[in-house]
mmCIF file with all atom_site columns, C-alpha atoms in Angstrom:
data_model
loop_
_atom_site.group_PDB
_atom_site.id
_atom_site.type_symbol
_atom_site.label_atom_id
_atom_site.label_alt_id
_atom_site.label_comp_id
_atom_site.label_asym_id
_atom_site.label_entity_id
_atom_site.label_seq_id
_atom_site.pdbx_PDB_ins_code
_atom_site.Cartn_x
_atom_site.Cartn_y
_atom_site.Cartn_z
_atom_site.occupancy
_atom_site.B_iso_or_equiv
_atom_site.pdbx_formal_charge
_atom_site.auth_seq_id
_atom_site.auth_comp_id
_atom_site.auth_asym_id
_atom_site.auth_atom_id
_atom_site.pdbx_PDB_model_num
ATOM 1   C CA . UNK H 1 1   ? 87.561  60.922 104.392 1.00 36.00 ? 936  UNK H CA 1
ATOM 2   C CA . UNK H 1 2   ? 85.339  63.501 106.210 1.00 44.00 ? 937  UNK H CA 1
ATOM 3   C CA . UNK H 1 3   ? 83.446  66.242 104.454 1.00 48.00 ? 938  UNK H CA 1
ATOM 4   C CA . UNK H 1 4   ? 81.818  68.928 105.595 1.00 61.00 ? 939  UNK H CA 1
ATOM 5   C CA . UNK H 1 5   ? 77.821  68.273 105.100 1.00 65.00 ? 940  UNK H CA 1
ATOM 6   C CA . UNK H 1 6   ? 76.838  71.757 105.326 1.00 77.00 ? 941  UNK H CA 1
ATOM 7   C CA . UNK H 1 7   ? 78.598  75.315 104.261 1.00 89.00 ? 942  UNK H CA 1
ATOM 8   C CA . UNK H 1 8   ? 80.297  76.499 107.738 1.00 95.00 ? 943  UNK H CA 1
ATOM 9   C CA . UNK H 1 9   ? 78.804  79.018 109.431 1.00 96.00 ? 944  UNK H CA 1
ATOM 10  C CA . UNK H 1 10  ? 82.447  80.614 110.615 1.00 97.00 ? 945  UNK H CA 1
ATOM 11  C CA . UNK H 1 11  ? 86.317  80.160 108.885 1.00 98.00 ? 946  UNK H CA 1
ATOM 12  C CA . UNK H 1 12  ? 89.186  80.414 111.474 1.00 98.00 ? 947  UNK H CA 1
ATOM 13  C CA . UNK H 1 13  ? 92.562  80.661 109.806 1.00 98.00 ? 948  UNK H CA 1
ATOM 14  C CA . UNK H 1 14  ? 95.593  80.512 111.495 1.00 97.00 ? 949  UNK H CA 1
ATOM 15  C CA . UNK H 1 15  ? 98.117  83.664 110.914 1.00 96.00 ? 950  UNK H CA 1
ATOM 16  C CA . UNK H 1 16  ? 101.569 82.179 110.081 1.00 93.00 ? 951  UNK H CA 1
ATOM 17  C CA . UNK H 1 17  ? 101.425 79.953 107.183 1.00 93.00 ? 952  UNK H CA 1
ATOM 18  C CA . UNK H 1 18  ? 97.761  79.952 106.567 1.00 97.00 ? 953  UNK H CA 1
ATOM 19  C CA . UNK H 1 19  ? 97.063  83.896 105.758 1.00 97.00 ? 954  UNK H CA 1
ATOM 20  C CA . UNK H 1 20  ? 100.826 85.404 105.653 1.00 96.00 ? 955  UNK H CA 1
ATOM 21  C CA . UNK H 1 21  ? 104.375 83.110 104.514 1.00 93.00 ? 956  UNK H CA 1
ATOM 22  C CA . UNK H 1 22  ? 105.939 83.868 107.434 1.00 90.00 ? 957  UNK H CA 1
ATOM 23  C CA . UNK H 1 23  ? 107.179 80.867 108.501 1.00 81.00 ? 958  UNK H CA 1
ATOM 24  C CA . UNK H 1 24  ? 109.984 80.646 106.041 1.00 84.00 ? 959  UNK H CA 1
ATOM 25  C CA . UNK H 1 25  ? 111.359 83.988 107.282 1.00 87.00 ? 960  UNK H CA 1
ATOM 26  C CA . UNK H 1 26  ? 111.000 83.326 111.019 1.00 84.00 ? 961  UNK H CA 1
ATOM 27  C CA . UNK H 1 27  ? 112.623 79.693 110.861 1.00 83.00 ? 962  UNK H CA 1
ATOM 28  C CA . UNK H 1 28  ? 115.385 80.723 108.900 1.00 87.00 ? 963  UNK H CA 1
ATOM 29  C CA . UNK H 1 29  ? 116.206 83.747 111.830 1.00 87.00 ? 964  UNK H CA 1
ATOM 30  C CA . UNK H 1 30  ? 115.819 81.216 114.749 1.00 86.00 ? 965  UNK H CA 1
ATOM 31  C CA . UNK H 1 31  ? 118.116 78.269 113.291 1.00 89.00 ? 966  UNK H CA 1
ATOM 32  C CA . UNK H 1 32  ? 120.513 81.322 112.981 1.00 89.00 ? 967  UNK H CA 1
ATOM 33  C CA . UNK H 1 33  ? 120.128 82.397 116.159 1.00 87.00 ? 968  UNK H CA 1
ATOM 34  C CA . UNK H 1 34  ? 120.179 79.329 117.875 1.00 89.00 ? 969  UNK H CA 1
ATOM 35  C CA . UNK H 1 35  ? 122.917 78.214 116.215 1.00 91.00 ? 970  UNK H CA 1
ATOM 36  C CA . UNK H 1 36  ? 124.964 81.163 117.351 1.00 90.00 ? 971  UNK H CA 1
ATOM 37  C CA . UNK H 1 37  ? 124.102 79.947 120.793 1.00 92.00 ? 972  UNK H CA 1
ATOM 38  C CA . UNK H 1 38  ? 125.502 76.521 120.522 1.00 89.00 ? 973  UNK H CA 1
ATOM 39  C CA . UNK H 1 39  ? 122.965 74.666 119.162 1.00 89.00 ? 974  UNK H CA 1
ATOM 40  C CA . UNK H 1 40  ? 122.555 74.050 115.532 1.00 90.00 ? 975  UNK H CA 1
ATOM 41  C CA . UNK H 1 41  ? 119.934 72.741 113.733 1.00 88.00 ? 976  UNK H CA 1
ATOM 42  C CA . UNK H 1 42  ? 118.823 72.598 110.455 1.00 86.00 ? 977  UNK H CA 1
ATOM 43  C CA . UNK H 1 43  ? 115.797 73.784 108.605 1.00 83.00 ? 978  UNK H CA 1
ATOM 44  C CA . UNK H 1 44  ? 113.471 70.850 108.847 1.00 82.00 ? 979  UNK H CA 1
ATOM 45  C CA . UNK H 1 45  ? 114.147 69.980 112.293 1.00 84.00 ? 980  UNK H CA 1
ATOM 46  C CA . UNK H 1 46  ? 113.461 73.681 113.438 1.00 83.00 ? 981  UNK H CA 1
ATOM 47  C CA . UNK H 1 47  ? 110.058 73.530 111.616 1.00 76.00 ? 982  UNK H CA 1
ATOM 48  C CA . UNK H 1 48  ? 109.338 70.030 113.707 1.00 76.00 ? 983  UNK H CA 1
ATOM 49  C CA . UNK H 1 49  ? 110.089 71.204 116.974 1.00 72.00 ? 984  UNK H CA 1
ATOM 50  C CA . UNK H 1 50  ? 108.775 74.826 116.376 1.00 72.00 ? 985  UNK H CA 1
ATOM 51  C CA . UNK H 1 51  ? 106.127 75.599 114.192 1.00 70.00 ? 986  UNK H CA 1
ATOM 52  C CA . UNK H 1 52  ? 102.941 76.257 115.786 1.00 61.00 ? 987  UNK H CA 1
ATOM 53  C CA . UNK H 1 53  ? 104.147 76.793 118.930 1.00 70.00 ? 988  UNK H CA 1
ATOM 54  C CA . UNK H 1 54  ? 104.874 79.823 120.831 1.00 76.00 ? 989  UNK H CA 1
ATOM 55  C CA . UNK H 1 55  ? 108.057 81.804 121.196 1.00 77.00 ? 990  UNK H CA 1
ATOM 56  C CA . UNK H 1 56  ? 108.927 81.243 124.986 1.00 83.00 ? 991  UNK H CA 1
ATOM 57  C CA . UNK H 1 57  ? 107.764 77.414 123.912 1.00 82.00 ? 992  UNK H CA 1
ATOM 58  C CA . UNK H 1 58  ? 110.483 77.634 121.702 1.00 84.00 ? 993  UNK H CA 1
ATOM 59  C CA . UNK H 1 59  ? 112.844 79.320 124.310 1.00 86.00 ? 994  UNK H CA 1
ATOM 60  C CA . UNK H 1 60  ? 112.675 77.078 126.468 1.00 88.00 ? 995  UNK H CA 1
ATOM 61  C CA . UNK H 1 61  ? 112.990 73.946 124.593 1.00 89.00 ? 996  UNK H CA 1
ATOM 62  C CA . UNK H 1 62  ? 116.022 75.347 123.037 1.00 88.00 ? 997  UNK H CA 1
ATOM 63  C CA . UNK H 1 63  ? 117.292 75.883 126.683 1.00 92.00 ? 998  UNK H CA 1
ATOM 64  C CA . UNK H 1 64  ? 116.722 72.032 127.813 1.00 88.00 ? 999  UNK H CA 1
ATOM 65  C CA . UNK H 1 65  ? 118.500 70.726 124.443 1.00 89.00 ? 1000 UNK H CA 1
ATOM 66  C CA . UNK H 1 66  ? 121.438 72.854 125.347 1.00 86.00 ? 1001 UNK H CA 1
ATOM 67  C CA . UNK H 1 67  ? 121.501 76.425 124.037 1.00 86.00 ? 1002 UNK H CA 1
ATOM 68  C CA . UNK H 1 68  ? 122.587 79.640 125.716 1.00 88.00 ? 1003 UNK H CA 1
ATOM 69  C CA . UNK H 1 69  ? 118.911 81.080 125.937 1.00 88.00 ? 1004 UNK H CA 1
ATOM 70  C CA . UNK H 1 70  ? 119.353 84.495 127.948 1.00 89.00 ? 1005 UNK H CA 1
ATOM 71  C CA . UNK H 1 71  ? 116.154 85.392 130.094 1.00 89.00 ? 1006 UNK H CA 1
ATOM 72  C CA . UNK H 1 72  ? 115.515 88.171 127.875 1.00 92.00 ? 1007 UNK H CA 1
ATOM 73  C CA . UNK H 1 73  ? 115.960 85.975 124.484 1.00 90.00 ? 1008 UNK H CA 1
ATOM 74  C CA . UNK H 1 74  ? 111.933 86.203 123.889 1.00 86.00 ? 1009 UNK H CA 1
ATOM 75  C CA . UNK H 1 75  ? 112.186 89.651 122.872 1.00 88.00 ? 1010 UNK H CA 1
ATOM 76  C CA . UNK H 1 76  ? 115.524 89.944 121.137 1.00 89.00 ? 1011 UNK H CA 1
ATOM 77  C CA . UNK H 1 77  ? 114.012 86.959 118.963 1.00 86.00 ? 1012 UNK H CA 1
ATOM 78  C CA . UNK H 1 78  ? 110.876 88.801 118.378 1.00 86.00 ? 1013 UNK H CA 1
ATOM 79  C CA . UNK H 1 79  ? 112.687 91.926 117.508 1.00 90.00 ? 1014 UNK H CA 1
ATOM 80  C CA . UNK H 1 80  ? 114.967 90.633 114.684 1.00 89.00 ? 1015 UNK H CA 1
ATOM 81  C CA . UNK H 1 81  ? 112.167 88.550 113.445 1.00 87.00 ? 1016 UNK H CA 1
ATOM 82  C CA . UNK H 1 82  ? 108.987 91.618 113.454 1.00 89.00 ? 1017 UNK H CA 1
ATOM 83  C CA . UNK H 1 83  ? 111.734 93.675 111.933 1.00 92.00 ? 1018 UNK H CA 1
ATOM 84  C CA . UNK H 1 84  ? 112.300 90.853 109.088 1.00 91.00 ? 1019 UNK H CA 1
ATOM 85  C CA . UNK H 1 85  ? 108.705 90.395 108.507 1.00 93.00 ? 1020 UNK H CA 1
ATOM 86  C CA . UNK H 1 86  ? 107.903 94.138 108.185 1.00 93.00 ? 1021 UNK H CA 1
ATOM 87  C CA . UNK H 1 87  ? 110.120 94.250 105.469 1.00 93.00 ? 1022 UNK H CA 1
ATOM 88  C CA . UNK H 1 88  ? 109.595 90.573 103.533 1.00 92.00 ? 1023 UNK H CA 1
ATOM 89  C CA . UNK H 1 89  ? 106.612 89.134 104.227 1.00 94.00 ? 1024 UNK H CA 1
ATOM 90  C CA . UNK H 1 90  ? 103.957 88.046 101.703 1.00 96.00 ? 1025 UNK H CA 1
ATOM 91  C CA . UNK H 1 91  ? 100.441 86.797 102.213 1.00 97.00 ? 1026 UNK H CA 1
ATOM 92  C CA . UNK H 1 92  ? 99.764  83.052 101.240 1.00 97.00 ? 1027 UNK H CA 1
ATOM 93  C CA . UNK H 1 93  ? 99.205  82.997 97.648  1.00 97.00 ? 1028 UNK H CA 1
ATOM 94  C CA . UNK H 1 94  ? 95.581  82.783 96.540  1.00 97.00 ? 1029 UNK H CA 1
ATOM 95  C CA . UNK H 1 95  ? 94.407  83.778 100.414 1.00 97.00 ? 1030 UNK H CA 1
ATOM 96  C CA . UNK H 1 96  ? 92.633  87.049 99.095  1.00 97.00 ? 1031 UNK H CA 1
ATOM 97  C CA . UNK H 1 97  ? 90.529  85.067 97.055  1.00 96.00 ? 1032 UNK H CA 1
ATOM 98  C CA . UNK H 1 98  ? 89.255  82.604 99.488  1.00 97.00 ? 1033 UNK H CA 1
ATOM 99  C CA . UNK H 1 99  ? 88.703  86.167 101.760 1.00 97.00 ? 1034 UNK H CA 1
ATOM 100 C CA . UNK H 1 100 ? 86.332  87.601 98.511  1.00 96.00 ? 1035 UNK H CA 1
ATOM 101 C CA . UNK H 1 101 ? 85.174  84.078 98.224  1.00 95.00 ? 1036 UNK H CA 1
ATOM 102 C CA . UNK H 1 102 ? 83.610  83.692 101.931 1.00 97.00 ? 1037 UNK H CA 1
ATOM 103 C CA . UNK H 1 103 ? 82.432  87.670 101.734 1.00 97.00 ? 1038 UNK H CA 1
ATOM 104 C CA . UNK H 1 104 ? 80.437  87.120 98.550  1.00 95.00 ? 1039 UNK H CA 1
ATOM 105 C CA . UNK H 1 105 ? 78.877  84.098 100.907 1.00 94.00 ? 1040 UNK H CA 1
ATOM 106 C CA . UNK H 1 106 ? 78.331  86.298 103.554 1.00 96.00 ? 1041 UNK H CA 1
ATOM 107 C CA . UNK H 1 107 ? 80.523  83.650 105.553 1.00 96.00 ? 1042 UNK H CA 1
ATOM 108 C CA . UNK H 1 108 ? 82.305  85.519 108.220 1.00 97.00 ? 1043 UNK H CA 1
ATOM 109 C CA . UNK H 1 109 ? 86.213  84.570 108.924 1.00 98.00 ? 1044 UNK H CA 1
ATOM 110 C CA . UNK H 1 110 ? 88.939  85.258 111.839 1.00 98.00 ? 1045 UNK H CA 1
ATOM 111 C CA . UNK H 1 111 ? 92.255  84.394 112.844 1.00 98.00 ? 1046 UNK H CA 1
ATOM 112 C CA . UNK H 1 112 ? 93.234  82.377 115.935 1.00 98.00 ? 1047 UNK H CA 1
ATOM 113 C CA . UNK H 1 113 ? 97.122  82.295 116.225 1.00 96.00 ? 1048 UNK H CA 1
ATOM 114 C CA . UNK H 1 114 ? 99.457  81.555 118.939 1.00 93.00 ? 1049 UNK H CA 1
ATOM 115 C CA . UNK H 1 115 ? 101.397 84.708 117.772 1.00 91.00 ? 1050 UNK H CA 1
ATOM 116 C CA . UNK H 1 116 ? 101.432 87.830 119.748 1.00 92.00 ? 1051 UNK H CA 1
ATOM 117 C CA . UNK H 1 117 ? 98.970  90.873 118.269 1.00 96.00 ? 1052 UNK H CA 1
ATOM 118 C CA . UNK H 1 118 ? 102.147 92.774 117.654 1.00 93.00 ? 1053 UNK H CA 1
ATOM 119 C CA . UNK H 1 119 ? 103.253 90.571 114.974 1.00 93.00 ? 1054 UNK H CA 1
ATOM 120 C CA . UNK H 1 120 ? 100.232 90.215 113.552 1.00 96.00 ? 1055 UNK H CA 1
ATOM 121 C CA . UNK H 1 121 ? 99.893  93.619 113.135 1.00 96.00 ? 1056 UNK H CA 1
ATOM 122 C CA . UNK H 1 122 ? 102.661 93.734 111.542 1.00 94.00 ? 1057 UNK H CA 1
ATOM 123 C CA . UNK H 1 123 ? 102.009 91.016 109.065 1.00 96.00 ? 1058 UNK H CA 1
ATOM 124 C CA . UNK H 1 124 ? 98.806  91.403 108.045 1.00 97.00 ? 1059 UNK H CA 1
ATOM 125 C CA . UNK H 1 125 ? 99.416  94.767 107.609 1.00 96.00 ? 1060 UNK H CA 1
ATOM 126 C CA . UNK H 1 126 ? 102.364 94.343 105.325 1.00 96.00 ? 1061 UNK H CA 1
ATOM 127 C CA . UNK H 1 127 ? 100.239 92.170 103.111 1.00 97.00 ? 1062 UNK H CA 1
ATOM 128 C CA . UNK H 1 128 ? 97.785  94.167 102.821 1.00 97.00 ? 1063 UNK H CA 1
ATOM 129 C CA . UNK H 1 129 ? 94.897  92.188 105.031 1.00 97.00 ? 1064 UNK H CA 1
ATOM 130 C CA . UNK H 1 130 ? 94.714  93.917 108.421 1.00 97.00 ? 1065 UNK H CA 1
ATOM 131 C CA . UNK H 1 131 ? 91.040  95.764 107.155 1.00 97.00 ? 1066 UNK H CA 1
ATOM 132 C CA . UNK H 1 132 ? 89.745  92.402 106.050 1.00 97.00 ? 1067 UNK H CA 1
ATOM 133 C CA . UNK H 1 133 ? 90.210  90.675 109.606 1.00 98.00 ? 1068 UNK H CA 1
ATOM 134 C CA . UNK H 1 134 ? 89.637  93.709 111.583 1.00 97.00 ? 1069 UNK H CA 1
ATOM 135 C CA . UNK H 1 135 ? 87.941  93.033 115.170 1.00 97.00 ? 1070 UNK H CA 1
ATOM 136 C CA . UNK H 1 136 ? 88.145  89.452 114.171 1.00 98.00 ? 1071 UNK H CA 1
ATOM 137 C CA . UNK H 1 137 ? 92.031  88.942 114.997 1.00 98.00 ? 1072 UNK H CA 1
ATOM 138 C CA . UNK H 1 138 ? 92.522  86.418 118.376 1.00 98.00 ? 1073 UNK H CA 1
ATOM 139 C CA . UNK H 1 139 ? 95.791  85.448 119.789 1.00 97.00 ? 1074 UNK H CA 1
ATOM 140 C CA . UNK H 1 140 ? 96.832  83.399 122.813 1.00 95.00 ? 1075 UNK H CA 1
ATOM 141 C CA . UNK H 1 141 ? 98.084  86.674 124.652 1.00 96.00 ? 1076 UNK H CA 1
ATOM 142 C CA . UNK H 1 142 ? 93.513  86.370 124.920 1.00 98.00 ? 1077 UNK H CA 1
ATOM 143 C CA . UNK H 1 143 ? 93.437  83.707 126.820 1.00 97.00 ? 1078 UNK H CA 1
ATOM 144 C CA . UNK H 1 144 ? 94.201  81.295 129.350 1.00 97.00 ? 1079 UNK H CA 1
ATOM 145 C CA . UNK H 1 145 ? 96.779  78.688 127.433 1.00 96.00 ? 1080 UNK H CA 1
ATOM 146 C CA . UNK H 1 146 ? 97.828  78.645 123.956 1.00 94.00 ? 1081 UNK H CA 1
ATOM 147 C CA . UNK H 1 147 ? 97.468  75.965 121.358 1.00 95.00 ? 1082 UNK H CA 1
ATOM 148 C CA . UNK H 1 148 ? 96.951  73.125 121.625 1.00 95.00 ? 1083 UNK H CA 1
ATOM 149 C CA . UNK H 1 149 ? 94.302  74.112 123.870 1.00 97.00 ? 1084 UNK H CA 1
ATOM 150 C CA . UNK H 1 150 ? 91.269  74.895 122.566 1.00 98.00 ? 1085 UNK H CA 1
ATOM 151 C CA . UNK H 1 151 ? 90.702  78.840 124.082 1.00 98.00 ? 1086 UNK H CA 1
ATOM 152 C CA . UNK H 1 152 ? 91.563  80.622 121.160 1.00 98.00 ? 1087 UNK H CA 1
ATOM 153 C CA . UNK H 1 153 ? 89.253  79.216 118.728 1.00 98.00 ? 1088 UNK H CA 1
ATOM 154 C CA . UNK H 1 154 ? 86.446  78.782 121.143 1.00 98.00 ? 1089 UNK H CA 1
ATOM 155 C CA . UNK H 1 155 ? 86.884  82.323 121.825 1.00 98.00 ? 1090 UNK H CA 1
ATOM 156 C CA . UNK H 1 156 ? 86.697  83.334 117.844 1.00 98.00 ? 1091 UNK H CA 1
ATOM 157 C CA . UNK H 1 157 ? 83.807  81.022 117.637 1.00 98.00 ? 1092 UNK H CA 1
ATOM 158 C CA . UNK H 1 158 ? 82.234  82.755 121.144 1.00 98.00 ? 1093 UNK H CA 1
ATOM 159 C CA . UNK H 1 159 ? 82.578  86.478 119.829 1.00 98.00 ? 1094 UNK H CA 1
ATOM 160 C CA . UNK H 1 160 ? 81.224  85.395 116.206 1.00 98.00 ? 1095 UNK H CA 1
ATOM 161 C CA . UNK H 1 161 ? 77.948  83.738 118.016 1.00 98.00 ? 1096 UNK H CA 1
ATOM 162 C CA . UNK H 1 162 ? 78.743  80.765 116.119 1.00 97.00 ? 1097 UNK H CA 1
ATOM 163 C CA . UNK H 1 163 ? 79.077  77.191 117.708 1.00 96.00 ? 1098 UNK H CA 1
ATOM 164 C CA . UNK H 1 164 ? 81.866  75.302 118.267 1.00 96.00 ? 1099 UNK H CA 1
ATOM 165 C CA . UNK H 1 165 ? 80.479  72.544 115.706 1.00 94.00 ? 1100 UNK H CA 1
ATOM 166 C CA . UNK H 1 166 ? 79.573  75.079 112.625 1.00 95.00 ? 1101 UNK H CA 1
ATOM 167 C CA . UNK H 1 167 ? 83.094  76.405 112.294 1.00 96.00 ? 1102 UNK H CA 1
ATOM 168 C CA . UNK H 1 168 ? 85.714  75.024 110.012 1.00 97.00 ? 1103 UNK H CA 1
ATOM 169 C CA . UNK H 1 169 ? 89.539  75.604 111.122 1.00 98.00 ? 1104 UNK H CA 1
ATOM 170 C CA . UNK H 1 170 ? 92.346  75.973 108.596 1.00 98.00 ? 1105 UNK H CA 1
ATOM 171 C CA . UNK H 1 171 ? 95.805  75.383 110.170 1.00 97.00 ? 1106 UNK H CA 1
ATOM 172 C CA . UNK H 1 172 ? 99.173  74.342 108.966 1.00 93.00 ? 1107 UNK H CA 1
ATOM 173 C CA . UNK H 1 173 ? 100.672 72.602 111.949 1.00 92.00 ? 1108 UNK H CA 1
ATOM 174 C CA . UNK H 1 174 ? 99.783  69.506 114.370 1.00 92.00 ? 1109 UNK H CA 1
ATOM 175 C CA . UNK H 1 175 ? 99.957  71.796 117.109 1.00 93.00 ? 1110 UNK H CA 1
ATOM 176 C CA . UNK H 1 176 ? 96.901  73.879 115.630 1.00 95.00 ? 1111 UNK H CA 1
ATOM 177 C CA . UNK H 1 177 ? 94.989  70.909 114.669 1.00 96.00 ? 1112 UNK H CA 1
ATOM 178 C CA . UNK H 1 178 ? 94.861  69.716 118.150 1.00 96.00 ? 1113 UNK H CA 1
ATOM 179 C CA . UNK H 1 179 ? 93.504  72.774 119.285 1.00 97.00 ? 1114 UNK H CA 1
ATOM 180 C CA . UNK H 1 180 ? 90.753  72.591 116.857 1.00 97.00 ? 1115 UNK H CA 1
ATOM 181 C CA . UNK H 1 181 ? 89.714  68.993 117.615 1.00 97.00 ? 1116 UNK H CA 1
ATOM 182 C CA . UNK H 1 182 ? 89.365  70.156 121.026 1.00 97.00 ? 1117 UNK H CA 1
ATOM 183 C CA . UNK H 1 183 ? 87.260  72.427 120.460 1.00 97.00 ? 1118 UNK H CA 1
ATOM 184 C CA . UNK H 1 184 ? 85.427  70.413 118.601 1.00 96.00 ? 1119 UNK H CA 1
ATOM 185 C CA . UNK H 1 185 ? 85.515  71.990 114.949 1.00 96.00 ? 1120 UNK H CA 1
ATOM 186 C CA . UNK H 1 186 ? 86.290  70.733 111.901 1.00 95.00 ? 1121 UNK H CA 1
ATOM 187 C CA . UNK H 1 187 ? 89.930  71.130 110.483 1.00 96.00 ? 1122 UNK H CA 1
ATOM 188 C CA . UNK H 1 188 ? 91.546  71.272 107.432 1.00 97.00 ? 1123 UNK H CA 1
ATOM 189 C CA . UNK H 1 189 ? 95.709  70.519 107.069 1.00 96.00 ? 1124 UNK H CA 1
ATOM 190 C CA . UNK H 1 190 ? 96.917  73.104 104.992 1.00 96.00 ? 1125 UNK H CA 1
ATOM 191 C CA . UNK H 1 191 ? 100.069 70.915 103.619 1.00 92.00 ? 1126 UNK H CA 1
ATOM 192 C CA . UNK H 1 192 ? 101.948 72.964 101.577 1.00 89.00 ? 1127 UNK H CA 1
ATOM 193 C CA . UNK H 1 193 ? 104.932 73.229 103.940 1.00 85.00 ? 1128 UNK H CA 1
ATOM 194 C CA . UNK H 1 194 ? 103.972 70.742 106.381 1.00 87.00 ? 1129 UNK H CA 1
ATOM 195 C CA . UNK H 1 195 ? 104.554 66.981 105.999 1.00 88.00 ? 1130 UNK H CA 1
ATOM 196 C CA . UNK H 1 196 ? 101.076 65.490 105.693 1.00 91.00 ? 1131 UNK H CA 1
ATOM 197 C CA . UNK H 1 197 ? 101.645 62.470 108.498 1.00 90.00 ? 1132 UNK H CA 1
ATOM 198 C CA . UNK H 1 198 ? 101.934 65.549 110.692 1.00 89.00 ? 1133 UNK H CA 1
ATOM 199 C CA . UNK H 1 199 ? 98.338  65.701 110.538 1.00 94.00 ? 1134 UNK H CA 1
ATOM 200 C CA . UNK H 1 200 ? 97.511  62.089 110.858 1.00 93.00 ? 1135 UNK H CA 1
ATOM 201 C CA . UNK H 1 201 ? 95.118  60.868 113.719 1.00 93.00 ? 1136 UNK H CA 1
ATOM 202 C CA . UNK H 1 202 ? 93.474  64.769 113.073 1.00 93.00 ? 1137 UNK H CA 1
ATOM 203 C CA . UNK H 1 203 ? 92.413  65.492 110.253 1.00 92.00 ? 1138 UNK H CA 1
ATOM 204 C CA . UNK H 1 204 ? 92.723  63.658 106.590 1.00 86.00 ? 1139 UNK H CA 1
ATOM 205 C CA . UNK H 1 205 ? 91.324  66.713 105.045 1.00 92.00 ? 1140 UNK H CA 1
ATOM 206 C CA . UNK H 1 206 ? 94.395  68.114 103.320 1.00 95.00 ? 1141 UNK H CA 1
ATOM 207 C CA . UNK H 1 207 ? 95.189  70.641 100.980 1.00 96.00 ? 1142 UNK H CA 1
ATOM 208 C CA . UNK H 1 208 ? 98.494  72.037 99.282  1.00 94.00 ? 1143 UNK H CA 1
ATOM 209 C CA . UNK H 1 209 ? 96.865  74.880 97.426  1.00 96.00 ? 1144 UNK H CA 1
ATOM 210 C CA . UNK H 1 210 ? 94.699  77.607 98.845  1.00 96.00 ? 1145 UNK H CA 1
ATOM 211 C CA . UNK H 1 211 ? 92.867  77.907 95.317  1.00 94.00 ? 1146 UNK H CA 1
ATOM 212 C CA . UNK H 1 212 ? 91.888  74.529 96.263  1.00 94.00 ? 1147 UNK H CA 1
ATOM 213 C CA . UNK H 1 213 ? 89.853  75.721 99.924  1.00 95.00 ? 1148 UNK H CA 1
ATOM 214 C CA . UNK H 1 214 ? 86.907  77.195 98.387  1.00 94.00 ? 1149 UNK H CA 1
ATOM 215 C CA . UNK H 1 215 ? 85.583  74.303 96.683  1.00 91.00 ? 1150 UNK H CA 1
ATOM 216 C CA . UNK H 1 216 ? 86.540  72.041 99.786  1.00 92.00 ? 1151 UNK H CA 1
ATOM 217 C CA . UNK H 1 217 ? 84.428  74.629 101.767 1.00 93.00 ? 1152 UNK H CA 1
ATOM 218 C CA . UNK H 1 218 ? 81.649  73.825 99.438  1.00 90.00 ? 1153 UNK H CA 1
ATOM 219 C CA . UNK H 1 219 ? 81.524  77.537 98.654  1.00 88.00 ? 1154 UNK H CA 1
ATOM 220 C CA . UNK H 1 220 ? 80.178  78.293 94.937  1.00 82.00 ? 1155 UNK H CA 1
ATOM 221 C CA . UNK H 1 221 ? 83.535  78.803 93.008  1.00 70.00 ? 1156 UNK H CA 1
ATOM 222 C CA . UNK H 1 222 ? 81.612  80.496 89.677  1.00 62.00 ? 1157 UNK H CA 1
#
């Protein structure tokens, strides 16, 4: 198994189902949705064709396996499901204490998500976390191509001053993970919701508990 040999010099967190549960939430409203337009699908097979990806990605996949995907059906989707999240959504549990675990290191942290600032916004600031990742927040709508390209975590890692191989990514999907092995960083699978094989061939650094990260960073944990 590969460990890190040093503390990292930079965290990069995902957004969805790294630092907020949002995944949950925004599954459930797509399955719906898409089932409404003629293609249903259950839970599980929503999360393996979705999660990590982008919206339109979705979209447009749901339009080649047969649903009625209007043009517009990017933001109608990301209406109901901002909406949903403003009202529901929860951070990770035990996420603030990894955050007071890297400040106390003076490690500095950001999030690189394929989601759109708007939601983010949105989310973070629901759960309470928009102040700790302020200035530090990168989403695809940055840069050239989304996961799983590389530009969004080479562009945290570019605006921290911190290279590529000193940062340490923390991601819950395959998608994600391939990013960060292109960019050449290290990543842990956070498996909680995600089947582990998901991350095999990336990582086999894999946690189901975020209590568990700090340690696994080799951060002090007394």
């Amino acid at each position: 198994m590969w460990q890190l040999d040093c503390v990292p010099k930079l965290v990069i967190f995902d957004c969805d189902g790294v630092v907020v549960d949002s995944e949950p939430l925004t599954s459930q409203l797509i399955r719906d949705d898409l089932a409404a337009r003629g293609l249903p699908l259950d839970l599980p097979k929503i999360a393996d064709l979705f999660v990590g990806g982008t919206i339109a990605g979705a979209g447009a996949q749901a339009r080649e396996m047969g649903a009625d995907i209007p043009e517009d059906w990017v933001d109608l989707i990301n209406d109901k499901v901002f909406a949903a999240l403003a009202r529901k959504v929860e951070p990770i549990l035990g996420i603030g204490a990894v955050l007071d675990h890297l400040d106390h290191q003076s490690i500095p942290y950001a999030i690189g998500s394929n989601g759109p600032h708007r939601k983010m916004e949105i989310t973070l600031a629901r759960c309470g976390l928009a102040a700790r990742f302020a200035g530090r927040i990168y989403s695809r709508e940055d840069v050239a191509a989304p996961k799983p390209a590389p530009d969004v975590y080479l562009l945290a890692a570019s605006q921290a001053g911190v290279a590529p191989q000193d940062c340490v990514v923390i991601e819950d999907s395959a998608t994600g993970a391939q990013a960060a092995v292109a960019a050449g960083m290290a990543v842990f699978g956070f498996a909680r919701e995600t089947p582990r094989a998901k991350f095999e061939g990336l990582t086999e650094l894999l946690f189901d508990d975020m209590g568990q990260l700090p340690a696994l960073l080799g951060l002090p944990t007394e």
